[in-house]
Structures are given as structure tokens and as C-alpha cells.
Protein backbone atom coordinates (compact mmCIF):
# COMPACT_ATOMS: atom_id res chain seq x y z
CA MET A 1 -21.52 17.77 -5.09
CA GLN A 2 -24.02 16.18 -3.35
CA PRO A 3 -23.92 16.19 0.60
CA GLU A 4 -24.09 12.43 0.64
CA THR A 5 -20.73 12.18 -1.62
CA ALA A 6 -18.98 15.63 0.42
CA ALA A 7 -19.67 13.37 3.44
CA GLU A 8 -18.55 10.24 1.80
CA ALA A 9 -15.29 11.50 0.50
CA ARG A 10 -14.77 13.44 3.82
CA ALA A 11 -15.48 9.93 5.72
CA TRP A 12 -12.20 8.68 3.28
CA PHE A 13 -10.04 11.40 4.32
CA GLN A 14 -10.75 10.75 7.83
CA LYS A 15 -9.92 7.15 8.04
CA SER A 16 -6.80 8.10 6.27
CA ALA A 17 -5.68 10.86 8.76
CA ASN A 18 -6.54 7.84 11.72
CA ASP A 19 -3.72 5.34 9.07
CA LEU A 20 -1.24 8.39 9.10
CA ARG A 21 -1.83 8.98 13.47
CA GLY A 22 -1.46 5.03 13.14
CA ALA A 23 1.68 4.89 11.64
CA ASP A 24 3.08 7.76 13.77
CA ILE A 25 2.35 5.49 17.10
CA ASP A 26 3.40 2.70 15.49
CA LEU A 27 7.01 4.49 14.62
CA ALA A 28 7.03 5.69 17.77
CA ALA A 29 6.66 2.57 19.88
CA VAL A 30 9.86 1.25 21.57
CA PRO A 31 10.49 -0.92 19.69
CA PRO A 32 9.31 0.56 16.70
CA LEU A 33 6.21 -1.25 14.87
CA ILE A 34 8.01 -1.07 11.61
CA GLU A 35 5.88 -3.63 9.64
CA ASP A 36 2.19 -2.05 10.85
CA ALA A 37 3.53 1.33 10.56
CA LEU A 38 3.88 0.81 6.86
CA PHE A 39 1.19 -1.10 6.47
CA HIS A 40 -0.73 1.99 7.79
CA CYS A 41 1.09 4.40 5.03
CA GLN A 42 -0.40 1.95 2.16
CA GLN A 43 -3.60 2.31 3.82
CA ALA A 44 -3.44 5.96 3.82
CA ALA A 45 -2.43 6.82 0.64
CA GLU A 46 -5.28 4.43 -0.84
CA LYS A 47 -7.79 6.18 1.33
CA ALA A 48 -6.90 9.60 0.43
CA MET A 49 -6.60 8.70 -3.35
CA LYS A 50 -10.54 7.36 -2.64
CA GLY A 51 -11.58 10.08 -0.91
CA TYR A 52 -10.10 12.22 -3.62
CA LEU A 53 -12.03 10.02 -6.71
CA THR A 54 -15.05 9.70 -4.58
CA ALA A 55 -14.96 13.44 -4.40
CA HIS A 56 -14.97 13.76 -8.09
CA GLU A 57 -17.76 11.16 -8.13
CA ARG A 58 -15.78 8.64 -10.14
CA VAL A 59 -16.17 4.66 -9.47
CA PHE A 60 -12.78 2.93 -8.64
CA ARG A 61 -13.03 -0.98 -8.54
CA LYS A 62 -11.73 -2.56 -4.61
CA THR A 63 -8.10 -2.61 -4.82
CA HIS A 64 -4.91 -1.52 -3.07
CA ASP A 65 -2.93 -0.83 -6.09
CA LEU A 66 -2.04 2.19 -5.65
CA ASP A 67 -0.76 2.99 -9.01
CA GLU A 68 -4.12 2.19 -10.69
CA LEU A 69 -6.12 4.55 -8.20
CA ALA A 70 -2.97 7.29 -8.90
CA ARG A 71 -3.72 6.88 -12.64
CA ALA A 72 -7.53 7.62 -12.02
CA CYS A 73 -6.47 10.86 -9.50
CA GLU A 74 -4.05 12.18 -12.21
CA ALA A 75 -6.79 11.87 -15.36
CA ILE A 76 -8.60 14.15 -13.33
CA ASP A 77 -5.69 16.19 -12.08
CA PRO A 78 -2.28 15.26 -14.32
CA SER A 79 -0.41 17.82 -11.89
CA LEU A 80 -0.90 15.16 -9.02
CA ASN A 81 1.44 12.95 -10.66
CA SER A 82 4.89 14.39 -9.23
CA THR A 83 3.33 13.45 -5.76
CA LEU A 84 1.61 10.39 -6.44
CA ALA A 85 4.12 8.76 -8.37
CA GLU A 86 6.45 8.42 -5.18
CA ALA A 87 3.04 7.49 -3.41
CA ARG A 88 3.13 4.56 -5.96
CA ASP A 89 5.62 2.64 -4.26
CA LEU A 90 3.53 1.92 -0.91
CA THR A 91 1.51 -0.55 -2.79
CA VAL A 92 3.36 -3.66 -1.94
CA PHE A 93 3.38 -2.87 1.52
CA ALA A 94 -0.61 -3.71 1.63
CA TRP A 95 0.55 -7.47 1.69
CA GLU A 96 4.20 -7.09 2.32
CA PHE A 97 4.36 -8.20 5.99
CA ARG A 98 0.65 -9.71 7.08
CA TYR A 99 1.63 -12.83 6.82
CA PRO A 100 5.17 -14.73 7.88
CA GLY A 101 7.96 -14.75 5.31
CA ASP A 102 11.47 -14.01 4.93
CA SER A 103 10.57 -10.01 3.64
CA HIS A 104 13.20 -7.24 4.36
CA VAL A 105 11.82 -4.63 7.16
CA PRO A 106 13.07 -1.97 6.07
CA SER A 107 14.96 0.56 8.59
CA LEU A 108 13.21 3.38 10.71
CA GLU A 109 14.54 5.57 8.73
CA GLU A 110 13.45 4.46 5.94
CA ALA A 111 9.63 3.78 7.48
CA GLY A 112 9.99 7.84 8.08
CA ARG A 113 10.25 8.11 4.46
CA MET A 114 7.53 6.22 3.53
CA LEU A 115 5.15 7.73 6.31
CA ALA A 116 6.21 10.87 4.84
CA LEU A 117 4.88 9.77 1.19
CA ALA A 118 2.11 8.85 2.30
CA ARG A 119 1.15 11.78 4.20
CA SER A 120 2.91 14.07 0.75
CA ALA A 121 -0.20 12.23 -0.77
CA TYR A 122 -2.86 12.80 1.79
CA ASP A 123 -1.98 16.69 1.66
CA LEU A 124 -2.22 17.24 -1.66
CA LEU A 125 -4.99 15.47 -2.20
CA LEU A 126 -6.82 17.19 0.23
CA SER A 127 -6.03 20.58 -0.63
CA ARG A 128 -7.43 19.81 -3.92
CA LEU A 129 -10.95 19.74 -2.60
CA PRO A 130 -13.25 22.60 -1.95
CA PRO A 131 -13.18 23.53 2.11
CA HIS A 132 -16.26 21.80 2.77
CA VAL A 133 -15.64 18.38 1.82
CA ARG A 134 -12.17 18.37 4.04
CA PRO A 135 -12.42 16.53 7.71
């Protein structure tokens, strides 16, 4: 892998880690910022998948669709399916709470489960990369 590719993949994972941190902070706030935390969960999973694809020199289009990105990751390594299948559910949070509307806000417990899904995707994808790519 070229050094520029490794640096770009690392940058995606660093952004993903920042989103996970943002979700943690949002859920710890009093009162919790659940909608913002869920947006960060979606973003963390998306950026981890894009980092994984970048590390494997796979081109992807500009999208927030985790199903599309997960399929591309699974084409590289089918064993990612069990973890990424659950992370696909985070796609809706890319836009669900960004604007006023009648959206149901999940409970703090549900938001915690969504954060766990995002973190699992991040951890798994990062673990499949060589150490020099990891942030």
C-alpha cells in the first residue's frame, strides 16, 4: 500500500474515532443529546467503512448509505458480514434528526446500543488493517 493511501485511510479512521467520541460525549450530557449522538454513530460507521475501502484501494461514491458501503467492504472480506449487517441500521440517522419533524427519538438505552454497533464496526474494520494504517 502506498504511503498516501495509508495516510488517507488513517485519516478516515481518525474522523470515525472522533465521531465515536462525539457520540459518547452527547450521551453523557445532561440531558443527553440523543439525536446528535445517533448522527455521530452513523458517521462513525460510514467513515470506518470508507477508511477500510480506501486502505484496499476501492473506489466508492459519495454516499451515506451504509448498506452500499458494507456490501463493498464484504466484497473484500465476506467475514465482515455479521458485524456490518447490524451497522446498516444506522443509515437512517444520517438524516433522521437533522431537521424538524415527527421522528421518534430512541431511548438512551437504544442510543447506547446504536453506539455499540458503530463501535463494533469501527473496531472490526480497523482490526483487519495492517498496523501502519491504524491511527
